[in-house]
């Protein structure tokens, strides 16, 4: 991760932050209340012919979702630009409205989950400053810190800024730190793929965004579910979008409050970053996710242990083991670092490489920007659906065999997921030795091995994909 790119992303996040659209809010407010969930079993999805190379294709998401979304009251649509037009500074299309609003008390699709809370109202004074590292001197953070009691949080010095270049000393210890950023080190507790070959665990990061509804409409029209790794600072801006994601059957997971590389933060700051995002989700949809994704994939054993102690399993994205990770670089398009065609070419290389894995895979994509949403619904998702050999597109928790109930603390049926909740002992957070490429790691115990990602994937497969159920 280039620091430059990181800074560019931060400034983009800042820009998105001021992207509040009063017109859209008025439109949302006007929409008819459709609290009841209408399940449509035999929806005929609108025939769309989105495919890479078919420029300026339109789709209309006027058909009902089979995932439980209320039937949209009016057709909505958008136009996908030709791939070459998906660049920094492209004219951004108008966004589509929410399919529906859901009333307090509406019943979610998750068995045993609480009903929807009263609609979230953002009071800035009750929250950390948006897009700033969450402060640690609050009652909330003190309370969340207690969740670490009884857990072994490794005493690892925070990195300088989450990059390898800025911290050669930490980079030299990357193997023993289990630092993903420098060398791709993972632990068996990380989810980095779907266990089944040719299965893509689809996810989108950094929303809820201004363009997320276009993506939701598209996914509904294809009867597809995704995992959304959402940012606290965005949730408080667009809570209704999060409600729609959750109520229409997508998986919701934590992606921190301000999207900083977590290895550079103190332990209390990591707790604050995870805790405030978790609280935002809970306040908006009434449940507490058990999955999280570290921004930039930046995780080490300290951050892992904190996350697991707080009840969240880390999810990263797949690496081939040769240093390449399945990052579409779509997030670099709005800033002009890569072009739409370059990002799509990377995606095509990812699919090609994925066919050579013994497992399925997870790819990094985003729903925060017009460019990234257009790439997804106009190009990457259609390419995956038309791919030979046939791919299965699934959400990440589901493809890993985690029952949907267990994706949220309130409805979780498994007292030992994501860990045995005992205050008397250690967690299964790994602390063993080994290293990238160490073949002996394959024989390590599940709780005590450092493995390169490819080996973790192999062990997931060997465990029949039930490792994290
Ligand atoms: C694509 O970009 C070209 C060149 O800037 C422009 O003339 C054209 O109108 C754009 N097409 C669409 C559909 O945005
Ligand atoms: C949508 O997907 C679900 C789950 O895979 C399946 O049971 C259902 O039949 C599908 N519905 C349509 C209309 O394709
Ligand atoms: C773990 O157990 C303690 C004590 O029973 C409880 O306070 C805490 O909320 C539990 N944590 C989770 C993540 O369930
Ligand atoms: C695909 O695999 C090739 C060969 O290992 C590698 O050079 C390339 O970087 C990989 N690309 C992606 C996006 O995984
Ligand atoms: C509960 O979770 C644990 C830890 O992930 C797992 O080993 C176990 O198989 C799960 N049990 C059930 C019944 O899913």
Short mmCIF file of C-alpha atoms and ligand atoms in Angstrom, two decimals:
data_model
loop_
_atom_site.label_atom_id
_atom_site.label_comp_id
_atom_site.label_asym_id
_atom_site.label_seq_id
_atom_site.Cartn_x
_atom_site.Cartn_y
_atom_site.Cartn_z
CA UNK A 1 0.00 0.00 0.00
CA UNK A 2 1.49 3.28 -1.06
CA UNK A 3 1.17 5.96 1.56
CA UNK A 4 0.33 8.35 -1.26
CA UNK A 5 -2.59 6.22 -2.28
CA UNK A 6 -3.65 5.94 1.34
CA UNK A 7 -3.63 9.72 1.69
CA UNK A 8 -5.53 10.05 -1.58
CA UNK A 9 -8.15 7.67 -0.28
CA UNK A 10 -8.44 9.56 2.97
CA UNK A 11 -9.05 12.77 1.09
CA UNK A 12 -11.63 11.02 -1.04
CA UNK A 13 -13.30 9.75 2.09
CA UNK A 14 -13.37 13.30 3.32
CA UNK A 15 -14.94 14.39 0.05
CA UNK A 16 -17.55 11.67 0.30
CA UNK A 17 -18.27 12.86 3.78
CA UNK A 18 -19.47 16.25 2.57
CA UNK A 19 -21.39 14.62 -0.22
CA UNK A 20 -24.68 14.88 1.59
CA UNK A 21 -27.46 15.44 -0.88
CA UNK A 22 -30.48 17.26 0.48
CA UNK A 23 -32.47 16.45 -2.65
CA UNK A 24 -31.96 12.74 -2.14
CA UNK A 25 -32.91 12.98 1.49
CA UNK A 26 -36.11 14.70 0.48
CA UNK A 27 -36.76 11.91 -1.99
CA UNK A 28 -36.14 9.27 0.63
CA UNK A 29 -38.45 11.01 3.04
CA UNK A 30 -41.18 11.06 0.43
CA UNK A 31 -41.02 7.38 -0.24
CA UNK A 32 -43.91 5.38 0.88
CA UNK A 33 -43.53 3.45 4.05
CA UNK A 34 -43.28 -0.22 3.29
CA UNK A 35 -42.53 -1.77 6.64
CA UNK A 36 -43.81 -5.22 5.86
CA UNK A 37 -41.39 -7.52 4.15
CA UNK A 38 -42.87 -8.87 0.96
CA UNK A 39 -41.21 -12.00 -0.26
CA UNK A 40 -41.62 -12.58 -3.94
CA UNK A 41 -40.88 -16.12 -4.91
CA UNK A 42 -41.13 -15.99 -8.65
CA UNK A 43 -39.82 -12.64 -9.64
CA UNK A 44 -38.76 -12.42 -13.22
CA UNK A 45 -35.71 -10.28 -13.06
CA UNK A 46 -35.58 -7.58 -15.67
CA UNK A 47 -33.72 -8.81 -18.66
CA UNK A 48 -30.50 -6.96 -18.67
CA UNK A 49 -27.71 -7.45 -21.09
CA UNK A 50 -24.89 -6.02 -19.11
CA UNK A 51 -21.66 -7.46 -20.24
CA UNK A 52 -18.16 -6.23 -20.54
CA UNK A 53 -17.76 -4.63 -23.90
CA UNK A 54 -21.42 -3.75 -24.21
CA UNK A 55 -21.21 -0.06 -23.60
CA UNK A 56 -23.89 2.23 -22.28
CA UNK A 57 -26.18 -0.53 -21.21
CA UNK A 58 -29.09 0.29 -19.00
CA UNK A 59 -30.77 -1.81 -16.45
CA UNK A 60 -34.03 -1.25 -14.74
CA UNK A 61 -34.50 -2.66 -11.33
CA UNK A 62 -38.22 -2.41 -11.32
CA UNK A 63 -38.68 -6.04 -10.55
CA UNK A 64 -39.03 -7.33 -7.07
CA UNK A 65 -36.21 -8.90 -5.25
CA UNK A 66 -36.54 -12.53 -4.31
CA UNK A 67 -34.46 -11.82 -1.25
CA UNK A 68 -37.23 -10.27 0.74
CA UNK A 69 -37.12 -6.66 -0.46
CA UNK A 70 -40.43 -4.92 -0.71
CA UNK A 71 -41.50 -4.35 -4.28
CA UNK A 72 -40.19 -0.96 -5.41
CA UNK A 73 -43.05 1.43 -5.97
CA UNK A 74 -41.55 3.01 -9.05
CA UNK A 75 -39.05 1.77 -11.59
CA UNK A 76 -35.60 3.10 -11.06
CA UNK A 77 -32.72 2.87 -13.43
CA UNK A 78 -29.27 3.99 -14.22
CA UNK A 79 -26.85 3.94 -17.08
CA UNK A 80 -23.51 2.23 -17.06
CA UNK A 81 -20.82 4.21 -18.86
CA UNK A 82 -18.52 2.52 -21.36
CA UNK A 83 -15.52 1.04 -19.55
CA UNK A 84 -13.13 3.65 -20.94
CA UNK A 85 -15.29 6.39 -19.47
CA UNK A 86 -14.95 5.01 -15.93
CA UNK A 87 -12.19 7.29 -14.76
CA UNK A 88 -11.33 9.86 -12.18
CA UNK A 89 -13.59 12.85 -12.55
CA UNK A 90 -16.17 11.14 -14.74
CA UNK A 91 -19.60 12.65 -14.75
CA UNK A 92 -21.38 10.86 -11.94
CA UNK A 93 -24.86 9.57 -12.63
CA UNK A 94 -27.72 10.48 -10.40
CA UNK A 95 -28.31 7.96 -7.69
CA UNK A 96 -31.32 5.78 -7.30
CA UNK A 97 -33.56 5.98 -4.27
CA UNK A 98 -34.04 3.33 -1.64
CA UNK A 99 -36.42 0.56 -2.65
CA UNK A 100 -38.38 1.09 0.52
CA UNK A 101 -38.19 2.28 4.03
CA UNK A 102 -38.64 -0.21 6.80
CA UNK A 103 -40.52 0.60 9.95
CA UNK A 104 -39.34 0.15 13.47
CA UNK A 105 -40.51 -3.27 14.55
CA UNK A 106 -40.08 -4.86 11.11
CA UNK A 107 -38.87 -8.45 11.30
CA UNK A 108 -35.47 -9.16 9.76
CA UNK A 109 -34.75 -12.25 7.68
CA UNK A 110 -32.36 -13.55 10.35
CA UNK A 111 -34.06 -16.05 12.62
CA UNK A 112 -33.93 -14.90 16.23
CA UNK A 113 -32.63 -11.41 15.43
CA UNK A 114 -34.34 -8.52 17.20
CA UNK A 115 -36.87 -6.46 15.24
CA UNK A 116 -35.66 -3.23 13.64
CA UNK A 117 -35.03 -0.45 16.15
CA UNK A 118 -36.57 2.99 15.83
CA UNK A 119 -35.07 4.86 12.87
CA UNK A 120 -31.59 6.12 13.61
CA UNK A 121 -31.17 9.84 14.10
CA UNK A 122 -27.59 11.09 13.96
CA UNK A 123 -26.62 13.38 16.81
CA UNK A 124 -23.02 14.37 16.09
CA UNK A 125 -22.35 15.10 19.76
CA UNK A 126 -22.93 11.44 20.62
CA UNK A 127 -20.31 10.16 18.19
CA UNK A 128 -16.60 10.55 17.45
CA UNK A 129 -15.74 13.06 14.73
CA UNK A 130 -16.38 11.44 11.38
CA UNK A 131 -13.29 10.18 9.56
CA UNK A 132 -11.04 10.89 12.50
CA UNK A 133 -9.46 8.17 14.63
CA UNK A 134 -12.00 7.51 17.35
CA UNK A 135 -10.84 8.94 20.70
CA UNK A 136 -10.29 6.59 23.61
CA UNK A 137 -11.29 8.80 26.54
CA UNK A 138 -14.97 7.92 26.62
CA UNK A 139 -17.12 5.75 28.85
CA UNK A 140 -18.01 3.63 25.83
CA UNK A 141 -14.41 2.79 25.03
CA UNK A 142 -13.65 2.05 28.70
CA UNK A 143 -16.52 -0.41 28.70
CA UNK A 144 -15.43 -2.04 25.43
CA UNK A 145 -11.87 -2.35 26.76
CA UNK A 146 -13.23 -4.75 29.37
CA UNK A 147 -14.05 -7.20 26.60
CA UNK A 148 -10.29 -7.80 26.32
CA UNK A 149 -10.11 -9.04 29.91
CA UNK A 150 -9.01 -12.65 30.06
CA UNK A 151 -7.69 -12.58 26.53
CA UNK A 152 -4.06 -12.63 25.58
CA UNK A 153 -3.45 -9.50 23.52
CA UNK A 154 0.11 -9.76 22.18
CA UNK A 155 2.37 -6.88 23.16
CA UNK A 156 3.24 -5.77 19.63
CA UNK A 157 4.43 -2.19 19.10
CA UNK A 158 2.11 -0.33 16.72
CA UNK A 159 3.50 0.20 13.23
CA UNK A 160 4.37 3.71 12.00
CA UNK A 161 1.52 4.05 9.51
CA UNK A 162 0.49 0.55 8.49
CA UNK A 163 2.89 0.44 5.54
CA UNK A 164 5.99 -1.70 5.18
CA UNK A 165 8.09 1.12 3.73
CA UNK A 166 7.63 3.42 6.72
CA UNK A 167 8.54 0.79 9.26
CA UNK A 168 11.42 -1.46 8.21
CA UNK A 169 11.84 -2.73 11.77
CA UNK A 170 8.27 -3.95 11.99
CA UNK A 171 8.46 -5.27 8.42
CA UNK A 172 11.49 -7.35 9.42
CA UNK A 173 9.31 -8.95 12.11
CA UNK A 174 6.32 -9.39 9.81
CA UNK A 175 6.36 -13.18 10.09
CA UNK A 176 6.36 -13.27 13.88
CA UNK A 177 3.81 -10.44 14.03
CA UNK A 178 1.56 -12.23 11.56
CA UNK A 179 1.43 -8.91 9.68
CA UNK A 180 -0.63 -9.33 6.53
CA UNK A 181 0.42 -6.07 4.92
CA UNK A 182 4.08 -7.06 4.67
CA UNK A 183 4.22 -10.53 3.22
CA UNK A 184 0.63 -11.66 3.42
CA UNK A 185 0.86 -13.47 6.76
CA UNK A 186 -2.44 -14.83 7.98
CA UNK A 187 -3.61 -17.04 10.82
CA UNK A 188 -6.08 -19.86 10.70
CA UNK A 189 -8.64 -17.64 12.40
CA UNK A 190 -8.67 -15.35 9.35
CA UNK A 191 -11.21 -15.91 6.60
CA UNK A 192 -9.49 -15.31 3.27
CA UNK A 193 -11.53 -17.34 0.80
CA UNK A 194 -14.57 -19.50 0.24
CA UNK A 195 -13.69 -23.15 0.81
CA UNK A 196 -15.29 -24.49 -2.38
CA UNK A 197 -13.39 -24.19 -5.63
CA UNK A 198 -14.75 -21.71 -8.19
CA UNK A 199 -16.86 -19.97 -5.55
CA UNK A 200 -16.46 -16.20 -5.23
CA UNK A 201 -17.33 -14.74 -1.83
CA UNK A 202 -18.61 -11.34 -2.96
CA UNK A 203 -18.11 -8.31 -0.73
CA UNK A 204 -18.11 -4.54 -0.93
CA UNK A 205 -16.28 -2.21 1.42
CA UNK A 206 -16.45 1.37 2.67
CA UNK A 207 -20.18 2.08 2.39
CA UNK A 208 -22.97 2.70 2.90
CA UNK A 209 -22.23 4.93 -0.07
CA UNK A 210 -24.02 7.43 -2.20
CA UNK A 211 -24.24 4.86 -4.99
CA UNK A 212 -24.86 1.72 -2.93
CA UNK A 213 -28.54 1.62 -3.89
CA UNK A 214 -27.64 1.07 -7.55
CA UNK A 215 -25.59 -1.92 -6.49
CA UNK A 216 -28.35 -3.23 -4.22
CA UNK A 217 -30.87 -3.01 -7.03
CA UNK A 218 -28.53 -4.87 -9.34
CA UNK A 219 -27.81 -7.60 -6.79
CA UNK A 220 -31.54 -7.98 -6.15
CA UNK A 221 -32.24 -8.27 -9.87
CA UNK A 222 -29.72 -11.12 -10.00
CA UNK A 223 -30.86 -12.73 -6.76
CA UNK A 224 -27.37 -12.32 -5.36
CA UNK A 225 -26.18 -11.61 -1.85
CA UNK A 226 -22.99 -9.90 -0.80
CA UNK A 227 -21.15 -9.12 2.40
CA UNK A 228 -20.98 -5.39 3.15
CA UNK A 229 -18.06 -4.21 5.28
CA UNK A 230 -19.39 -0.89 6.45
CA UNK A 231 -17.70 2.16 7.95
CA UNK A 232 -19.14 3.87 11.03
CA UNK A 233 -18.58 7.35 9.62
CA UNK A 234 -20.66 6.42 6.55
CA UNK A 235 -23.35 4.53 8.47
CA UNK A 236 -24.36 7.63 10.43
CA UNK A 237 -24.76 9.51 7.13
CA UNK A 238 -26.80 6.88 5.31
CA UNK A 239 -28.39 4.64 7.93
CA UNK A 240 -31.36 3.82 5.68
CA UNK A 241 -29.02 2.28 3.12
CA UNK A 242 -27.61 -0.02 5.80
CA UNK A 243 -31.15 -0.98 6.79
CA UNK A 244 -31.92 -1.85 3.17
CA UNK A 245 -28.74 -3.93 2.85
CA UNK A 246 -29.56 -5.89 5.99
CA UNK A 247 -33.28 -6.28 5.41
CA UNK A 248 -32.80 -7.49 1.84
CA UNK A 249 -30.61 -10.39 2.89
CA UNK A 250 -27.05 -9.13 2.62
CA UNK A 251 -24.46 -9.82 5.30
CA UNK A 252 -23.35 -6.85 7.40
CA UNK A 253 -19.86 -6.71 8.88
CA UNK A 254 -17.63 -4.16 10.61
CA UNK A 255 -15.05 -2.04 8.74
CA UNK A 256 -14.11 0.41 11.55
CA UNK A 257 -15.11 3.98 12.37
CA UNK A 258 -12.59 5.98 10.35
CA UNK A 259 -10.84 3.49 8.06
CA UNK A 260 -7.30 3.78 9.38
CA UNK A 261 -4.69 1.01 9.13
CA UNK A 262 -5.29 -0.73 12.46
CA UNK A 263 -1.72 -1.90 13.09
CA UNK A 264 -0.61 1.73 13.54
CA UNK A 265 -3.13 2.34 16.33
CA UNK A 266 -2.84 1.72 20.06
CA UNK A 267 -4.88 -1.12 21.48
CA UNK A 268 -7.43 1.31 22.93
CA UNK A 269 -7.71 3.04 19.55
CA UNK A 270 -8.34 -0.28 17.80
CA UNK A 271 -11.04 -1.03 20.36
CA UNK A 272 -12.54 2.43 19.75
CA UNK A 273 -12.43 2.04 15.96
CA UNK A 274 -14.13 -1.36 16.06
CA UNK A 275 -16.44 -0.45 18.90
CA UNK A 276 -17.91 2.72 17.37
CA UNK A 277 -18.54 1.05 14.01
CA UNK A 278 -20.13 -1.90 15.81
CA UNK A 279 -22.30 0.46 17.85
CA UNK A 280 -23.40 2.36 14.74
CA UNK A 281 -24.49 -0.91 13.15
CA UNK A 282 -26.28 -2.05 16.30
CA UNK A 283 -28.07 1.29 16.66
CA UNK A 284 -29.24 1.24 13.04
CA UNK A 285 -30.20 -2.43 12.48
CA UNK A 286 -30.30 -3.83 16.00
CA UNK A 287 -27.58 -6.46 15.65
CA UNK A 288 -23.86 -6.76 16.34
CA UNK A 289 -21.77 -8.35 13.55
CA UNK A 290 -19.37 -11.20 14.24
CA UNK A 291 -17.25 -10.53 11.14
CA UNK A 292 -14.91 -7.60 10.49
CA UNK A 293 -12.46 -6.56 7.79
CA UNK A 294 -9.36 -4.55 8.67
CA UNK A 295 -9.01 -1.50 6.39
CA UNK A 296 -6.27 -2.13 3.76
CA UNK A 297 -6.17 -5.70 5.10
CA UNK A 298 -3.79 -4.26 7.68
CA UNK A 299 -3.81 -6.79 10.50
CA UNK A 300 -1.29 -8.41 12.81
CA UNK A 301 -1.60 -10.70 15.84
CA UNK A 302 -2.41 -7.81 18.20
CA UNK A 303 -5.22 -6.50 16.01
CA UNK A 304 -6.47 -10.07 15.44
CA UNK A 305 -6.58 -10.77 19.16
CA UNK A 306 -8.45 -7.54 19.86
CA UNK A 307 -10.94 -8.27 17.12
CA UNK A 308 -11.57 -11.83 18.26
CA UNK A 309 -11.84 -10.76 21.91
CA UNK A 310 -14.51 -8.30 20.79
CA UNK A 311 -16.32 -11.13 19.06
CA UNK A 312 -15.36 -10.44 15.45
CA UNK A 313 -13.62 -12.80 13.03
CA UNK A 314 -11.21 -11.05 10.62
CA UNK A 315 -11.96 -11.39 6.91
CA UNK A 316 -9.34 -10.41 4.34
CA UNK A 317 -9.15 -11.20 0.63
CA UNK A 318 -7.41 -13.94 -1.27
CA UNK A 319 -3.77 -14.02 -2.24
CA UNK A 320 -2.29 -16.40 -4.77
CA UNK A 321 0.71 -16.97 -2.57
CA UNK A 322 2.99 -15.34 -5.14
CA UNK A 323 2.52 -11.93 -3.61
CA UNK A 324 -0.49 -10.94 -5.72
CA UNK A 325 -3.66 -10.26 -3.80
CA UNK A 326 -7.16 -10.25 -5.24
CA UNK A 327 -7.52 -6.47 -5.06
CA UNK A 328 -9.29 -5.05 -8.13
CA UNK A 329 -7.74 -1.64 -7.37
CA UNK A 330 -11.19 -0.22 -8.06
CA UNK A 331 -10.63 2.14 -5.12
CA UNK A 332 -7.75 3.74 -7.01
CA UNK A 333 -9.95 4.74 -9.95
CA UNK A 334 -11.70 7.76 -8.38
CA UNK A 335 -8.30 9.23 -7.46
CA UNK A 336 -6.94 8.66 -10.97
CA UNK A 337 -4.23 6.21 -9.90
CA UNK A 338 -5.63 3.50 -12.19
CA UNK A 339 -8.26 3.62 -14.95
CA UNK A 340 -11.48 1.67 -15.27
CA UNK A 341 -10.05 -0.55 -18.03
CA UNK A 342 -6.95 -1.23 -15.90
CA UNK A 343 -9.05 -2.19 -12.90
CA UNK A 344 -11.19 -4.47 -15.03
CA UNK A 345 -8.10 -6.08 -16.55
CA UNK A 346 -6.91 -6.79 -13.01
CA UNK A 347 -10.26 -8.38 -12.26
CA UNK A 348 -9.95 -10.59 -15.33
CA UNK A 349 -6.50 -11.67 -14.13
CA UNK A 350 -8.02 -12.42 -10.72
CA UNK A 351 -10.66 -14.69 -12.26
CA UNK A 352 -8.03 -16.42 -14.33
CA UNK A 353 -5.82 -16.96 -11.29
CA UNK A 354 -8.81 -18.08 -9.25
CA UNK A 355 -9.38 -21.05 -11.54
CA UNK A 356 -5.99 -22.37 -10.45
CA UNK A 357 -6.78 -22.35 -6.72
CA UNK A 358 -7.98 -25.45 -4.96
CA UNK A 359 -10.46 -23.33 -3.09
CA UNK A 360 -12.80 -20.47 -3.84
CA UNK A 361 -11.76 -16.87 -3.37
CA UNK A 362 -12.57 -13.41 -2.04
CA UNK A 363 -11.96 -10.20 -4.02
CA UNK A 364 -11.62 -6.62 -2.78
CA UNK A 365 -14.24 -4.25 -4.25
CA UNK A 366 -15.98 -1.11 -3.01
CA UNK A 367 -19.40 0.50 -3.09
CA UNK A 368 -18.44 4.02 -2.01
CA UNK A 369 -17.86 5.66 -5.38
CA UNK A 370 -19.74 5.94 -8.68
CA UNK A 371 -16.74 4.47 -10.48
CA UNK A 372 -16.46 1.41 -8.27
CA UNK A 373 -20.20 0.71 -8.36
CA UNK A 374 -20.27 1.09 -12.15
CA UNK A 375 -17.31 -1.27 -12.48
CA UNK A 376 -19.10 -3.82 -10.31
CA UNK A 377 -22.55 -3.77 -11.86
CA UNK A 378 -21.48 -3.03 -15.42
CA UNK A 379 -18.38 -5.16 -15.67
CA UNK A 380 -16.99 -7.33 -12.88
CA UNK A 381 -20.20 -9.00 -11.69
CA UNK A 382 -21.46 -9.65 -15.25
CA UNK A 383 -18.03 -10.99 -16.24
CA UNK A 384 -18.07 -13.37 -13.29
CA UNK A 385 -21.59 -14.53 -14.12
CA UNK A 386 -20.60 -15.18 -17.75
CA UNK A 387 -17.29 -16.77 -16.86
CA UNK A 388 -16.17 -20.18 -18.05
CA UNK A 389 -15.82 -22.35 -16.01
CA UNK A 390 -19.00 -21.43 -14.19
CA UNK A 391 -18.51 -19.57 -10.93
CA UNK A 392 -20.76 -19.58 -7.90
CA UNK A 393 -21.25 -16.09 -6.47
CA UNK A 394 -22.09 -16.06 -2.77
CA UNK A 395 -21.67 -13.91 0.33
CA UNK A 396 -18.60 -14.62 2.45
CA UNK A 397 -20.22 -15.88 5.65
CA UNK A 398 -22.56 -18.11 3.68
CA UNK A 399 -19.87 -19.58 1.46
CA UNK A 400 -17.90 -20.41 4.61
CA UNK A 401 -20.82 -22.33 6.04
CA UNK A 402 -21.49 -19.85 8.83
CA UNK A 403 -25.24 -19.95 9.55
CA UNK A 404 -26.73 -16.49 9.01
CA UNK A 405 -27.86 -16.44 12.64
CA UNK A 406 -24.23 -16.61 13.73
CA UNK A 407 -23.23 -13.54 11.76
CA UNK A 408 -24.74 -11.46 14.58
CA UNK A 409 -24.19 -11.75 18.28
CA UNK A 410 -27.88 -11.38 19.16
CA UNK A 411 -28.99 -14.33 17.04
CA UNK A 412 -25.84 -16.43 17.28
CA UNK A 413 -26.69 -20.02 18.21
CA UNK A 414 -23.12 -21.17 18.73
CA UNK A 415 -21.60 -20.21 22.07
CA UNK A 416 -18.15 -21.15 20.86
CA UNK A 417 -18.32 -18.99 17.74
CA UNK A 418 -16.29 -16.97 17.09
CA UNK A 419 -14.47 -18.21 20.18
CA UNK A 420 -15.22 -19.97 23.43
CA UNK A 421 -16.38 -17.04 25.53
CA UNK A 422 -14.52 -17.82 28.66
CA UNK A 423 -12.99 -15.18 30.85
CA UNK A 424 -10.74 -17.77 32.44
CA UNK A 425 -8.48 -18.51 29.56
CA UNK A 426 -6.76 -17.60 26.40
CA UNK A 427 -8.47 -17.42 23.05
CA UNK A 428 -7.43 -19.47 20.13
CA UNK A 429 -5.61 -16.46 18.78
CA UNK A 430 -2.52 -17.98 17.27
CA UNK A 431 0.87 -17.22 18.68
CA UNK A 432 2.99 -19.88 17.14
CA UNK A 433 6.09 -19.74 15.05
CA UNK A 434 6.62 -20.40 11.41
CA UNK A 435 6.63 -18.12 8.50
CA UNK A 436 5.62 -17.38 5.00
CA UNK A 437 6.34 -20.33 2.86
CA UNK A 438 7.17 -22.48 5.85
CA UNK A 439 6.00 -25.92 4.85
CA UNK A 440 5.98 -27.05 8.45
CA UNK A 441 3.12 -24.64 9.00
CA UNK A 442 0.80 -27.07 7.26
CA UNK A 443 1.22 -29.47 10.13
CA UNK A 444 0.62 -26.83 12.79
CA UNK A 445 -2.41 -27.06 14.99
CA UNK A 446 -5.40 -25.01 13.98
CA UNK A 447 -4.84 -22.59 16.79
CA UNK A 448 -1.13 -22.32 16.58
CA UNK A 449 0.26 -21.94 13.12
CA UNK A 450 1.47 -19.16 10.93
CA UNK A 451 0.69 -19.95 7.35
CA UNK A 452 0.87 -18.20 4.07
CA UNK A 453 -2.63 -17.58 2.78
CA UNK A 454 -2.50 -20.38 0.25
CA UNK A 455 -1.90 -22.86 3.04
CA UNK A 456 -4.69 -21.46 5.14
CA UNK A 457 -6.93 -21.93 2.16
CA UNK A 458 -5.74 -25.52 1.90
CA UNK A 459 -6.44 -26.12 5.56
CA UNK A 460 -9.88 -24.61 5.22
CA UNK A 461 -10.52 -27.04 2.43
CA UNK A 462 -9.17 -29.93 4.47
CA UNK A 463 -11.50 -28.95 7.28
CA UNK A 464 -14.39 -29.20 4.88
CA UNK A 465 -15.03 -25.53 5.22
CA UNK A 466 -16.42 -25.98 8.70
CA UNK A 467 -13.46 -24.45 10.44
CA UNK A 468 -15.26 -21.29 11.34
CA UNK A 469 -18.85 -22.39 11.59
C1 LIG B 1 -17.50 8.75 -22.94
O1 LIG B 1 -16.42 9.65 -23.06
C2 LIG B 1 -16.37 10.30 -24.33
C3 LIG B 1 -15.07 11.08 -24.40
O2 LIG B 1 -14.93 11.89 -23.27
C4 LIG B 1 -17.60 11.18 -24.46
O3 LIG B 1 -17.59 11.85 -25.71
C5 LIG B 1 -18.83 10.32 -24.36
O4 LIG B 1 -19.98 11.12 -24.36
C6 LIG B 1 -18.81 9.49 -23.09
N1 LIG B 1 -19.91 8.57 -23.17
C7 LIG B 1 -20.72 8.34 -22.13
C8 LIG B 1 -21.84 7.41 -22.40
O5 LIG B 1 -20.56 8.85 -21.05
C1 LIG B 2 -32.86 -16.95 -5.26
O1 LIG B 2 -31.82 -17.61 -4.52
C2 LIG B 2 -32.29 -18.45 -3.51
C3 LIG B 2 -31.11 -18.93 -2.70
O2 LIG B 2 -30.09 -19.37 -3.53
C4 LIG B 2 -33.11 -19.57 -4.15
O3 LIG B 2 -33.60 -20.41 -3.14
C5 LIG B 2 -34.26 -18.96 -4.94
O4 LIG B 2 -34.95 -19.98 -5.61
C6 LIG B 2 -33.76 -17.95 -5.95
N1 LIG B 2 -34.89 -17.29 -6.56
C7 LIG B 2 -34.92 -16.93 -7.84
C8 LIG B 2 -36.13 -16.22 -8.29
O5 LIG B 2 -33.97 -17.14 -8.57
C1 LIG B 3 -18.63 -13.03 27.03
O1 LIG B 3 -19.06 -13.34 28.33
C2 LIG B 3 -19.12 -12.25 29.21
C3 LIG B 3 -19.44 -12.77 30.58
O2 LIG B 3 -20.54 -13.64 30.53
C4 LIG B 3 -20.14 -11.24 28.66
O3 LIG B 3 -20.20 -10.12 29.50
C5 LIG B 3 -19.72 -10.81 27.26
O4 LIG B 3 -20.71 -9.95 26.72
C6 LIG B 3 -19.54 -12.01 26.38
N1 LIG B 3 -18.99 -11.56 25.12
C7 LIG B 3 -19.55 -11.89 23.98
C8 LIG B 3 -18.84 -11.38 22.77
O5 LIG B 3 -20.54 -12.55 23.87
C1 LIG B 4 -2.11 -13.72 -11.35
O1 LIG B 4 -1.08 -14.70 -11.33
C2 LIG B 4 0.13 -14.28 -11.97
C3 LIG B 4 1.05 -15.46 -11.96
O2 LIG B 4 1.31 -15.90 -10.65
C4 LIG B 4 0.68 -13.09 -11.25
O3 LIG B 4 1.84 -12.63 -11.91
C5 LIG B 4 -0.34 -11.98 -11.23
O4 LIG B 4 0.14 -10.89 -10.46
C6 LIG B 4 -1.64 -12.49 -10.63
N1 LIG B 4 -2.61 -11.41 -10.69
C7 LIG B 4 -3.60 -11.29 -9.82
C8 LIG B 4 -4.46 -10.10 -9.96
O5 LIG B 4 -3.81 -12.12 -8.96
C1 LIG B 5 -19.41 -23.55 16.75
O1 LIG B 5 -18.24 -22.77 16.50
C2 LIG B 5 -17.04 -23.48 16.71
C3 LIG B 5 -15.91 -22.47 16.60
O2 LIG B 5 -15.92 -21.80 15.37
C4 LIG B 5 -16.96 -24.60 15.72
O3 LIG B 5 -15.76 -25.32 15.90
C5 LIG B 5 -18.16 -25.52 15.88
O4 LIG B 5 -18.16 -26.50 14.87
C6 LIG B 5 -19.45 -24.74 15.80
N1 LIG B 5 -20.55 -25.61 16.16
C7 LIG B 5 -21.64 -25.69 15.41
C8 LIG B 5 -22.70 -26.63 15.91
O5 LIG B 5 -21.79 -25.07 14.38
#
